[in-house]
CSV table of C-alpha atoms in Angstrom, one decimal:
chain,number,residue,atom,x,y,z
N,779,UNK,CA,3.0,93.3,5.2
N,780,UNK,CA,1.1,96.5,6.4
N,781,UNK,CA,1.8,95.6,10.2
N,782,UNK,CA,3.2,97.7,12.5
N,783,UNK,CA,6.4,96.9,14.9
N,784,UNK,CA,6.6,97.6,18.8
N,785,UNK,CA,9.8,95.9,19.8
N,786,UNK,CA,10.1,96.0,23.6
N,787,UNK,CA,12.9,95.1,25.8
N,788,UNK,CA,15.4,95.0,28.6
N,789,UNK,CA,18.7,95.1,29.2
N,790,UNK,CA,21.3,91.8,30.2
N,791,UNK,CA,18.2,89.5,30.4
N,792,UNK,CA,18.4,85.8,29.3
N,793,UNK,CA,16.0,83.9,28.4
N,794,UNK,CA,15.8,82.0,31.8
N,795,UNK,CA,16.3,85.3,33.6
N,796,UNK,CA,13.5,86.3,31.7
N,797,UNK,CA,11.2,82.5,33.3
N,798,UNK,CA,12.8,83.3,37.0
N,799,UNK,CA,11.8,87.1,36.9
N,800,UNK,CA,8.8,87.6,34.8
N,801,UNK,CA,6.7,84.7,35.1
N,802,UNK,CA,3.1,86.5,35.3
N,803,UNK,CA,3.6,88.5,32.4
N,804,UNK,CA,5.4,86.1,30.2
N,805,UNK,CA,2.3,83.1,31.1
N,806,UNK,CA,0.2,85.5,29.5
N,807,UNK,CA,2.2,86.3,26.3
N,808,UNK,CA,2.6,83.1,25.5
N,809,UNK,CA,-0.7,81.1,26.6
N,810,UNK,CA,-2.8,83.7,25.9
N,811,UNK,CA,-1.5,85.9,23.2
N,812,UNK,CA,0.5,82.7,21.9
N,813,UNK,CA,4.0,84.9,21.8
N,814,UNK,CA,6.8,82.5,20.6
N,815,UNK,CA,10.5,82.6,21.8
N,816,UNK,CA,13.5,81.9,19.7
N,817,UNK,CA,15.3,79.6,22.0
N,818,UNK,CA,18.5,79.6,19.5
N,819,UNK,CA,19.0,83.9,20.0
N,820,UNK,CA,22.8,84.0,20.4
N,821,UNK,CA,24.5,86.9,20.8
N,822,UNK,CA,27.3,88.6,18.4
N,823,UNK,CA,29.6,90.4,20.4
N,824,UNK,CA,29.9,92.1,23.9
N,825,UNK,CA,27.7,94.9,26.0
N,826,UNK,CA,24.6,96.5,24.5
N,827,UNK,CA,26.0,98.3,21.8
N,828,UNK,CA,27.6,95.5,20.1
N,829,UNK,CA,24.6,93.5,19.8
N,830,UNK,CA,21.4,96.4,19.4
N,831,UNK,CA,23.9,97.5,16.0
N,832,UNK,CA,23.5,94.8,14.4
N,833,UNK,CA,20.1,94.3,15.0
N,834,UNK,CA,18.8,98.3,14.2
N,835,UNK,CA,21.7,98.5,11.2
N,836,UNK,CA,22.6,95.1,10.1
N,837,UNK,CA,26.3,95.7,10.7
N,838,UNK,CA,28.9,95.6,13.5
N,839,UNK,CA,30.4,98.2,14.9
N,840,UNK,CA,33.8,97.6,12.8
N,841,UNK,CA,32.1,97.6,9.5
N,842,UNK,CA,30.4,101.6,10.5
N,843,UNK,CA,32.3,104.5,10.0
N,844,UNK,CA,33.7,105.4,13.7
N,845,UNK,CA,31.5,107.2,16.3
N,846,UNK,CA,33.6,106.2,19.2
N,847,UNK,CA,33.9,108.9,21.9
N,848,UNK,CA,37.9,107.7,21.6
N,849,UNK,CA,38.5,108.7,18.1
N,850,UNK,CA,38.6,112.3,17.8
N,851,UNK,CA,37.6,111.9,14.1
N,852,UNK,CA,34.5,110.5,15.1
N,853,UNK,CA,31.1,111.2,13.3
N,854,UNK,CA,27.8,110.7,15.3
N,855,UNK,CA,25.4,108.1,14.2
N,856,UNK,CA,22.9,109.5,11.8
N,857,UNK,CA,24.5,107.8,9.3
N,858,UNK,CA,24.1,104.4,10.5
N,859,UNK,CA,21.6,102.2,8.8
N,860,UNK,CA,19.3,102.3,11.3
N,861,UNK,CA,15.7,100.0,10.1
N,862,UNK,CA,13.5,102.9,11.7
N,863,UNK,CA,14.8,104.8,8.4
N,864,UNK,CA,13.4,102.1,6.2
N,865,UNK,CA,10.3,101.6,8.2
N,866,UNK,CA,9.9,106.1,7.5
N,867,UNK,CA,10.5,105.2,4.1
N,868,UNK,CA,7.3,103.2,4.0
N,869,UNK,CA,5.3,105.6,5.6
N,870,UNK,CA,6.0,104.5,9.5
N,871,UNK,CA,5.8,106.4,12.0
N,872,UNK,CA,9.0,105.9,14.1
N,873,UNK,CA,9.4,105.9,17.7
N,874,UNK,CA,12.7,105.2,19.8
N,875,UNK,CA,13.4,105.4,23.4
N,876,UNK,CA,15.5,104.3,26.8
N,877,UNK,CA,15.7,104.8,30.2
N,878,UNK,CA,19.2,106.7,29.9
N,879,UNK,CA,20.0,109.5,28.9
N,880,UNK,CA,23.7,109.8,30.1
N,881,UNK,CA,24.5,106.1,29.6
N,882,UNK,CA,22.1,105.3,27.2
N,883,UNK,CA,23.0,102.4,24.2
N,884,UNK,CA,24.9,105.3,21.5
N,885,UNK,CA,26.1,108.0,24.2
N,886,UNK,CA,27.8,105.5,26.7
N,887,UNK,CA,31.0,103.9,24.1
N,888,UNK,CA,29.5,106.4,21.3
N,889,UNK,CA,29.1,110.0,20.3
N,890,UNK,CA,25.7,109.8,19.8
N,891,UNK,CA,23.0,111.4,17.7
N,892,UNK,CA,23.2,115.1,16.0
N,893,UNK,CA,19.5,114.8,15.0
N,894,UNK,CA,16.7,113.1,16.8
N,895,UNK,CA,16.6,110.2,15.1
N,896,UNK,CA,13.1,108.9,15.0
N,897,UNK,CA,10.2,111.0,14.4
N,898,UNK,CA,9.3,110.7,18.5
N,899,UNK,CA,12.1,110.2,21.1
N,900,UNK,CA,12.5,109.9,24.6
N,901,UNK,CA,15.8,111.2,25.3
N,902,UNK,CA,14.9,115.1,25.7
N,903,UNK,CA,12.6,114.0,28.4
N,904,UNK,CA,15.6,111.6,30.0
N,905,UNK,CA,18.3,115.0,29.7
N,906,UNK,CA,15.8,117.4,31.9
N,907,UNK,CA,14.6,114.1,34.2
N,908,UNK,CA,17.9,112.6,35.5
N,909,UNK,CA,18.7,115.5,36.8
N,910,UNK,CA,16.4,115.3,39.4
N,911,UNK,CA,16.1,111.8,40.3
N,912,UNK,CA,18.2,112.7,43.6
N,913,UNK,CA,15.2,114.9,45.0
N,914,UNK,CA,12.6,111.8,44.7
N,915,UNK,CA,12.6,107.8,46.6
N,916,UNK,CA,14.4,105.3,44.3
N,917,UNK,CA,12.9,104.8,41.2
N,918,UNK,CA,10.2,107.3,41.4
N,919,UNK,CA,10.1,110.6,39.7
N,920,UNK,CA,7.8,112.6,41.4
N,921,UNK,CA,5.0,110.4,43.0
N,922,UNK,CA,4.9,108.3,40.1
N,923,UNK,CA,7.4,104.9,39.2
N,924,UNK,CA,9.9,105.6,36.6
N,925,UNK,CA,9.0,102.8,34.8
N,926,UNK,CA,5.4,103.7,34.8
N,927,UNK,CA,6.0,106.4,33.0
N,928,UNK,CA,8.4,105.2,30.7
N,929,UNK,CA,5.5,102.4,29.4
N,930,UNK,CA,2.9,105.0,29.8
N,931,UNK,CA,5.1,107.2,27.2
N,932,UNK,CA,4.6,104.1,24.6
N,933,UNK,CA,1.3,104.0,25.6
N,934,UNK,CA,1.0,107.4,24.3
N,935,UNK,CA,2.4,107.0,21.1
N,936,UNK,CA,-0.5,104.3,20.0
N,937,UNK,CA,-3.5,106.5,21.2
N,938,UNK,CA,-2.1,109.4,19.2
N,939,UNK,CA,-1.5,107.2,15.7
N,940,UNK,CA,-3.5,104.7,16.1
N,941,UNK,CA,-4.3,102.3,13.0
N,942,UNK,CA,-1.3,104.5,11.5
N,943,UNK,CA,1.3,101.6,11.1
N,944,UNK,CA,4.5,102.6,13.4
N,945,UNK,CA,8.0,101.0,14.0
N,946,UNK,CA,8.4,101.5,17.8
N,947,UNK,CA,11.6,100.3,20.0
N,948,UNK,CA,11.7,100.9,24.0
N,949,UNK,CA,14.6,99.7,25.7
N,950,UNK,CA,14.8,99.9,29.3
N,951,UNK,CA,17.5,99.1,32.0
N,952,UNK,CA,17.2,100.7,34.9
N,953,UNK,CA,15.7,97.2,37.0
N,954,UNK,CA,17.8,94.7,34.4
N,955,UNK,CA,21.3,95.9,34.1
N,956,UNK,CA,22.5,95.6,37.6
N,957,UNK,CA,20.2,92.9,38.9
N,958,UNK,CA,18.0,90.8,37.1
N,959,UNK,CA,16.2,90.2,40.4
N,960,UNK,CA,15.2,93.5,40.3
N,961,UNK,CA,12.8,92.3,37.7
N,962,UNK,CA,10.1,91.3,40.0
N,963,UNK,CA,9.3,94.4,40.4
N,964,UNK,CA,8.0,95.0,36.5
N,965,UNK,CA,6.3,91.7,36.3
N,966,UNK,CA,2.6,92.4,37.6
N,967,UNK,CA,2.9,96.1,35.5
N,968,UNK,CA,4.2,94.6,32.6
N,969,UNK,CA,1.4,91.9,32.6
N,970,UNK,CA,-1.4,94.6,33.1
N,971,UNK,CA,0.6,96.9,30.2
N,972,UNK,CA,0.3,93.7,27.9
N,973,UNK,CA,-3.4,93.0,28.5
N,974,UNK,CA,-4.0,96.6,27.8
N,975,UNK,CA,-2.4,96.2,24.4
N,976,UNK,CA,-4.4,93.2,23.5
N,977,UNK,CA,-8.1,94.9,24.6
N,978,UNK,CA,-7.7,98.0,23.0
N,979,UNK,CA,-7.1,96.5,19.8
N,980,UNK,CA,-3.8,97.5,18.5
N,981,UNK,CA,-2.5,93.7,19.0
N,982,UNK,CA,-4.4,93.3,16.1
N,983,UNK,CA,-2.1,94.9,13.5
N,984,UNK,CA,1.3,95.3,15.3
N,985,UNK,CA,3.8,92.8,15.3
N,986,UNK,CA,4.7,92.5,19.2
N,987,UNK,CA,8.4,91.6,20.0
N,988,UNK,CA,9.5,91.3,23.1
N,989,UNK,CA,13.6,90.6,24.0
N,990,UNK,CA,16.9,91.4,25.0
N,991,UNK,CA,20.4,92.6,24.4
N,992,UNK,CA,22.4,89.5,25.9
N,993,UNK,CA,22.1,87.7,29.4
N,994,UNK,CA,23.9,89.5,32.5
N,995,UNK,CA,27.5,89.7,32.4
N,996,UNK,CA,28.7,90.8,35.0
N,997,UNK,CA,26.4,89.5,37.9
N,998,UNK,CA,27.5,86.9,40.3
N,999,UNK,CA,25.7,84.7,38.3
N,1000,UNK,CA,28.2,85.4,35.9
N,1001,UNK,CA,30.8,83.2,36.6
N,1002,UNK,CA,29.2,80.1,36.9
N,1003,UNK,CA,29.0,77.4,33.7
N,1004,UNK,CA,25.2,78.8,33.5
N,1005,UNK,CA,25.7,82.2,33.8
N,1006,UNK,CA,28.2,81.8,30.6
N,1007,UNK,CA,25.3,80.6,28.5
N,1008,UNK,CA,22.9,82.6,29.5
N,1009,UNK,CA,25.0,85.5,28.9
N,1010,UNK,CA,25.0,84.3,25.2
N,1011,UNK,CA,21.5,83.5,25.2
N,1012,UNK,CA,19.1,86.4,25.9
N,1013,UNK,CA,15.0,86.4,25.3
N,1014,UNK,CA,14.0,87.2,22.1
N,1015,UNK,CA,10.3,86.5,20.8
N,1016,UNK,CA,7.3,87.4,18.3
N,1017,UNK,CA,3.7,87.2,18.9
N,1018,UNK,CA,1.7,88.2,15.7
N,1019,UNK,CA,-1.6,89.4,15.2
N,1020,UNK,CA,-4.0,86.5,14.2
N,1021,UNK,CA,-4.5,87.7,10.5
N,1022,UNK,CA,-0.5,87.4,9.7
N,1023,UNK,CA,-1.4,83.5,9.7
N,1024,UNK,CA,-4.1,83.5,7.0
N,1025,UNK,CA,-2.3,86.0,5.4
N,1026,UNK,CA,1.0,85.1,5.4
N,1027,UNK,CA,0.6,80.8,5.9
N,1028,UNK,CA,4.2,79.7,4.7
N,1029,UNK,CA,6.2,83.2,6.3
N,1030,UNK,CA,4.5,82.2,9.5
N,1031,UNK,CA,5.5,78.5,9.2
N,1032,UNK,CA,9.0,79.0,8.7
N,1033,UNK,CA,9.1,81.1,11.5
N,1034,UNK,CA,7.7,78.4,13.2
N,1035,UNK,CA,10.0,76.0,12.4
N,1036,UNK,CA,13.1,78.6,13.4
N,1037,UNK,CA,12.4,79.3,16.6
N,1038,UNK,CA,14.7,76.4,18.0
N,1039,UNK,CA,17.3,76.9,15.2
N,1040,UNK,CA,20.4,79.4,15.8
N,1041,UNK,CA,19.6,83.0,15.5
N,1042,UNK,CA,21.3,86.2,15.9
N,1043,UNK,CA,20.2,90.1,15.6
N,1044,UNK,CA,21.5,90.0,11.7
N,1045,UNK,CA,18.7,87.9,11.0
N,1046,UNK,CA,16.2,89.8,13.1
N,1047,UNK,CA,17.2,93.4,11.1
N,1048,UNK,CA,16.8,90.8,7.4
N,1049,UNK,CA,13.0,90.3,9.3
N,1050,UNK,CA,12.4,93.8,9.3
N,1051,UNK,CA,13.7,94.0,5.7
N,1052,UNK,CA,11.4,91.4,4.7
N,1053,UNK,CA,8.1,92.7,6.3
N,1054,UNK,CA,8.4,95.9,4.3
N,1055,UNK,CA,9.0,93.8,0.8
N,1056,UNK,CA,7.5,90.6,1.6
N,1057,UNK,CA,6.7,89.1,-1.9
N,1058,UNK,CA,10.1,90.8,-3.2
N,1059,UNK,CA,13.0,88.5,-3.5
N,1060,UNK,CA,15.8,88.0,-0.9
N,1061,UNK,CA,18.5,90.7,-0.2
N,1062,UNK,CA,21.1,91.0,1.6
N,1063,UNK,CA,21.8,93.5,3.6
N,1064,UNK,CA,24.1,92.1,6.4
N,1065,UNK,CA,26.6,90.6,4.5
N,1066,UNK,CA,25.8,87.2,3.8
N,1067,UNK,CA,25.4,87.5,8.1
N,1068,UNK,CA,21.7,87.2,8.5
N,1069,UNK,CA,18.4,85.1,7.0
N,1070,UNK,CA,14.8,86.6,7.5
N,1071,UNK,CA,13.2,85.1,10.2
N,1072,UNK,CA,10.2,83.8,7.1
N,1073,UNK,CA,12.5,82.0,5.2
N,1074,UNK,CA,14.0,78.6,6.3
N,1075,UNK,CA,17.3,78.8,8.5
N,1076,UNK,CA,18.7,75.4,8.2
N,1077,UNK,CA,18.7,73.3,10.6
N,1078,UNK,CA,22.5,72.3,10.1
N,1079,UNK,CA,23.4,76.4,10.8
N,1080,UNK,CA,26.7,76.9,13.0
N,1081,UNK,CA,28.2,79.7,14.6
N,1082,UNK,CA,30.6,80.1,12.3
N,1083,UNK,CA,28.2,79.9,9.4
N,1084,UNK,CA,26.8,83.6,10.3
N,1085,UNK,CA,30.2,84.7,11.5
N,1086,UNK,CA,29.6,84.6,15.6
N,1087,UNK,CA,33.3,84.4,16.9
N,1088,UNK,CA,33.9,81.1,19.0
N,1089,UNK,CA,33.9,83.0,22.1
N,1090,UNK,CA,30.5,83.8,22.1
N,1091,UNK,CA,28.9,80.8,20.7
N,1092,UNK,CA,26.7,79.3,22.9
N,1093,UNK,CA,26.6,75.8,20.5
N,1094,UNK,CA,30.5,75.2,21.5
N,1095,UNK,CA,31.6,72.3,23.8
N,1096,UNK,CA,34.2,72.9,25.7
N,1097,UNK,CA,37.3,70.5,27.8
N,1098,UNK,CA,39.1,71.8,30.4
N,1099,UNK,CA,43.1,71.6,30.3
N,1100,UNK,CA,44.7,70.8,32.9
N,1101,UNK,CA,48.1,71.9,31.4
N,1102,UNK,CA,49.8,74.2,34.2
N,1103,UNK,CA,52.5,75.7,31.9
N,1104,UNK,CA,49.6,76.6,29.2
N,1105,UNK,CA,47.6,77.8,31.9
N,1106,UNK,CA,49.9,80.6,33.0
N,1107,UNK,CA,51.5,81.1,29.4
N,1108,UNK,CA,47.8,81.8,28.0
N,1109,UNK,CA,46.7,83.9,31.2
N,1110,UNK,CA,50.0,85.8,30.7
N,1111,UNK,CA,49.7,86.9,26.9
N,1112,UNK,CA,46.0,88.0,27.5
N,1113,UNK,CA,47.2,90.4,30.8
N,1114,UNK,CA,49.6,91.8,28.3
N,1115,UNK,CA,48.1,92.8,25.6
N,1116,UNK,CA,45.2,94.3,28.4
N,1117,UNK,CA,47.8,96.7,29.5
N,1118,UNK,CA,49.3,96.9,26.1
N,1119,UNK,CA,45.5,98.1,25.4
N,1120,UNK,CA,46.0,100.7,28.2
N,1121,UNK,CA,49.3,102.1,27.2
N,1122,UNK,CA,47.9,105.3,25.9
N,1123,UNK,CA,46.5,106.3,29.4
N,1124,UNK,CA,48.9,104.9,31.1
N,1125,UNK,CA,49.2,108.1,33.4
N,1126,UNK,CA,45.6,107.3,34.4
N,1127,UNK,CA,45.6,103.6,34.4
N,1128,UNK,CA,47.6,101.0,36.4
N,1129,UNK,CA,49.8,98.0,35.3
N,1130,UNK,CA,47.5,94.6,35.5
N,1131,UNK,CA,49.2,91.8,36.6
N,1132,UNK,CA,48.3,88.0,36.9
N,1133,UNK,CA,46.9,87.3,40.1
N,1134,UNK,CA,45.1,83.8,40.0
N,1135,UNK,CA,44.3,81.7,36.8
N,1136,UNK,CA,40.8,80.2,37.2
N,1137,UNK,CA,40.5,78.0,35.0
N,1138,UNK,CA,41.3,77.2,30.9
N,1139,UNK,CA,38.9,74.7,28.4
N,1140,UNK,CA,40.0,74.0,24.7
N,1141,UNK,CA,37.1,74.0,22.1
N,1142,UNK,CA,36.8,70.9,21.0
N,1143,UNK,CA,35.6,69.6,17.4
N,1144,UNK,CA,32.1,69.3,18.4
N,1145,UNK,CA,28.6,71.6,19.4
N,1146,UNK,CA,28.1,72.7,16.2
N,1147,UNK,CA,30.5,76.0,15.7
N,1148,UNK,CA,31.8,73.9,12.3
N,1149,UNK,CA,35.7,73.1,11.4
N,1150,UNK,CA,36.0,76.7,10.6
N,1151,UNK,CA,36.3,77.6,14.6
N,1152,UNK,CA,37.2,74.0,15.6
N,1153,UNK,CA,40.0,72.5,14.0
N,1154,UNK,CA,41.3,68.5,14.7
N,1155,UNK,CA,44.2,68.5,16.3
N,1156,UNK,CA,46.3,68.3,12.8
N,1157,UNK,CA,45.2,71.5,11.4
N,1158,UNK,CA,46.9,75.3,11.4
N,1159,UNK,CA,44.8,76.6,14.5
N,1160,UNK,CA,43.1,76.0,17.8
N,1161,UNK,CA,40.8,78.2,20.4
N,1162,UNK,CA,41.2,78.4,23.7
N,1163,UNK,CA,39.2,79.9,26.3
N,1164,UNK,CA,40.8,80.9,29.9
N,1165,UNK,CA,39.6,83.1,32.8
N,1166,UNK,CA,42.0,84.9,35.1
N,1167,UNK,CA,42.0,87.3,37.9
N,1168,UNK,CA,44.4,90.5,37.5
N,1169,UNK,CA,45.6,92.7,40.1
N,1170,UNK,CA,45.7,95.3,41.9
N,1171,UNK,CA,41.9,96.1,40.5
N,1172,UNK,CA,40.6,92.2,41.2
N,1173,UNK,CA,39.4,92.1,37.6
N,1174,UNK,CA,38.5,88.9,36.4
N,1175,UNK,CA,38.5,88.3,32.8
N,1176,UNK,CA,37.4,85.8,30.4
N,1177,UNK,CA,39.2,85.5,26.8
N,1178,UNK,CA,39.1,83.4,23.7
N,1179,UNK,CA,42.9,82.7,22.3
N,1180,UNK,CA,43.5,81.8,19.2
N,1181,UNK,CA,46.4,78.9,19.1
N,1182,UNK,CA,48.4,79.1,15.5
N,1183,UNK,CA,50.2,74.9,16.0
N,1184,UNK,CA,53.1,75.3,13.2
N,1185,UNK,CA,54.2,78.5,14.6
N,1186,UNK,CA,53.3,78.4,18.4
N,1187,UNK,CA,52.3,81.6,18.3
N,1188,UNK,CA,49.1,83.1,20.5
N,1189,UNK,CA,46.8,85.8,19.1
N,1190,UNK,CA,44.5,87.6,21.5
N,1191,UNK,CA,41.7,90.4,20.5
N,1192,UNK,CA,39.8,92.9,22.8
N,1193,UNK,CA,36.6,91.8,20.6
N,1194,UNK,CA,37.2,88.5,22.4
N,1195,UNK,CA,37.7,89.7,26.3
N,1196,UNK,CA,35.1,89.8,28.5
N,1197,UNK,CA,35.4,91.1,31.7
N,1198,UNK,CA,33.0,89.0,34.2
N,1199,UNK,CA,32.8,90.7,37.5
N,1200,UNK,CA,31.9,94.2,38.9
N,1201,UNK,CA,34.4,97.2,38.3
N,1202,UNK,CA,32.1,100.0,39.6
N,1203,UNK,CA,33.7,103.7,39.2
N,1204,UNK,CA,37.0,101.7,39.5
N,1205,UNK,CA,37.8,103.2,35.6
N,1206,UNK,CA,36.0,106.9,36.4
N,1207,UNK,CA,39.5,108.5,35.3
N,1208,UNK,CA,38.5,107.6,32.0
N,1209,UNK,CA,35.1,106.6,31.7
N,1210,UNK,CA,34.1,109.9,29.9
N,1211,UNK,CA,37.4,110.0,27.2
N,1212,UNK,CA,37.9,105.9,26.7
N,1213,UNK,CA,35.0,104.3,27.3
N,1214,UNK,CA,36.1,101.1,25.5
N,1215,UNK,CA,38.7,101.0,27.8
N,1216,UNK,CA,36.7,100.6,31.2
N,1217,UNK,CA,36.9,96.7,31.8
N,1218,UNK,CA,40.5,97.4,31.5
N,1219,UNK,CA,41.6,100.4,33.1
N,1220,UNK,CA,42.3,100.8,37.3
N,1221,UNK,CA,42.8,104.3,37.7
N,1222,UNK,CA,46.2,105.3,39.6
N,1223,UNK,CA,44.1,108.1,41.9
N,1224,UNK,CA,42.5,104.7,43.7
N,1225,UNK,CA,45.6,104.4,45.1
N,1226,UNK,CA,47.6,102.5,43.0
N,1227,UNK,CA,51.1,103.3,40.3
């Protein structure tokens, strides 16, 4: 397509945290620059890492080799798929960074990067910088706001290249992750930052995308029925220069007509595909997972369609159970196979026990997640979704269980457990050598055996 690709976003936002918190900047992108949101984004998995992967590579982080700081066979990530590569391929210039260094999307659960990755990246700056954020007021390095010069950096990166097409990804989190309300604070700088990219021109052949990761998980918004959509339902959205219309008429009409349809980050990484071979014919590079955003996504699509596990399908209707003996026998069985999880550290982290059982809902046959996740009550299997508090570390959890009828048996999976309210340095014992183990571990030195 000859357009370049700034793709700009921040962590745990949804899409309505995204109307409550940026409402200036977001008036603009869409009345004035006519931005369009996908409203069907869902998400494929849990935390930052699990979604961004599929987006950037096209794969999950079970079909990569392992990079898992856990795995002392581990590889870093060079050898990921990442799109940037592509995008080089064509004669890109590539541009990646985020606000972390320490905790950043591939050095938090991952080993990171041997190489810098991109041909321009932030993270040298972020090693030398965190450093000294305790000399300085709260966000501010030096006199200057953090996120300032995190956009500013961007900034940079268009004066230098100029009409040079570039793939370029920010991702911040510093004002997102914690508190979406934090947000406010970006809105009247992110509306002057998008005005400034519309005047100087280089709206005019770069593809603007705007999004997020997933909604917040673990604010106190959280553990309300909205706060479990929204968690599944982060922004996502493209505005496009005013050429790709006359150029591209029937690309820019079926992404038109998809923006209401269920989408997930495979289909945004078969997009990228697509605008670097748009007249070649379709490929597939996510495993039958993901549609380019210019082709039609049918309207009939369910979750289980593109392989989004029940328990974060936004699409799926759920009816509470009011079944006291399921209840507990459900709670149970997840609480052991978290400490079951936590056996290998189990000098370091505490035995979890079943404190409270909040409440439990059975997906039911409709809201569009297809017979393959919801089963009448004749067939081999059902789902059930249940959230629990543990003790001594006050956890509460929410996990999807997977019921097998003839053989009353219960199947539970970590990939299916999310963990729904704060757990602060409450894991720190192993933070640094089981990171995937965090929403599960209370360390014994708080006080506990």
């Amino acid at each position: 397509m000859g357009y370049g690709v700034f793709m700009f976003g921040f962590d745990s936002m949804s899409r309505m945290a995204w109307l409550r918190n940026l409402p200036k900047s977001r008036e603009f992108y869409t009345r004035d620059l006519k931005g369009m949101e996908l409203t069907g984004y869902n998400i494929v998995g849990d935390a930052t890492v699990n979604n961004l992967l599929p987006l950037l590579t096209g794969q999950s982080l079970k079909d990569l080799y392992s990079a898992r700081w856990d795995d002392p066979y581990a590889s870093h990530v060079d050898d990921f798929p990442f799109i940037w590569k592509s995008f080089k391929s064509a004669g890109y210039v590539t541009a990646w960074g985020e606000d972390k260094a320490y905790g950043g999307t591939f050095q938090m659960r991952l080993v990171g990067f041997n190489s810098t990755p991109t041909d321009h990246s932030m993270r040298p700056y972020y090693v030398a910088a965190e450093s000294m954020y305790a000399n300085f007021l709260p966000y501010c390095v030096g006199s200057e706001p953090r996120h300032i010069r995190f956009l500013n950096w961007f900034k940079d990166v268009f004066k230098m290249y100029g009409r040079k097409p570039k793939f370029v990804f920010g991702f911040h989190a510093e004002f997102s992750h914690d508190n979406n309300n934090q947000m406010k604070k970006m809105d009247d700088d992110l509306l002057t930052y998008l005005k400034y990219l519309n005047t100087s021109g280089y709206l005019d052949h770069t593809i603007l995308i705007l999004m997020s990761d997933h909604g917040a998980r673990i604010d106190q918004i959280r553990g309300t029925p909205q706060g479990k959509l929204e968690e599944r339902l982060p922004y996502f959205s493209f505005r496009f220069p005013p050429s790709f219309k006359k150029s591209f008429p029937e690309e820019f009409l079926n992404f038109k007509n998809n923006r209401p349809r269920l989408v997930t980050p495979f289909d945004v990484y078969e997009t990228f595909h697509h605008m670097l071979n748009v007249r070649g014919p379709p490929v597939d590079h996510s495993k039958n997972r993901g549609t380019s955003l210019f082709r039609v996504i049918p309207k009939t699509r369910t979750c289980a369609d593109v392989e989004v596990k029940p328990h974060f399908c936004s699409c799926a209707n759920l009816k509470e159970v009011k079944n006291e003996s399921m209840l507990n026998r459900l709670s149970n069985e997840v609480v052991a196979y978290i400490n079951n999880q936590t056996n290998k550290v189990r000098n370091l982290c505490s035995i979890l026990s079943l404190a409270e059982v909040i409440n439990i809902f059975k997906y039911t046959t409709h809201g569009g997640t297809s017979n393959q996740h919801e089963p009448d009550p004749a067939s081999l299997f059902q789902f059930y979704q249940v959230t629990f508090r543990t003790s001594p570390n006050d956890g509460v959890y929410e996990a999807t269980v997977k019921h097998l009828v003839p053989s009353d048996t219960l199947v539970v999976s970590d990939w299916q457990i999310s963990r729904i309210n704060r757990y602060g340095d409450a894991a720190a014992c192993i933070e640094q050598t089981f990171p995937f183990l965090r929403q599960f571990c209370f360390c014994k030195n708080n006080g506990n055996t």
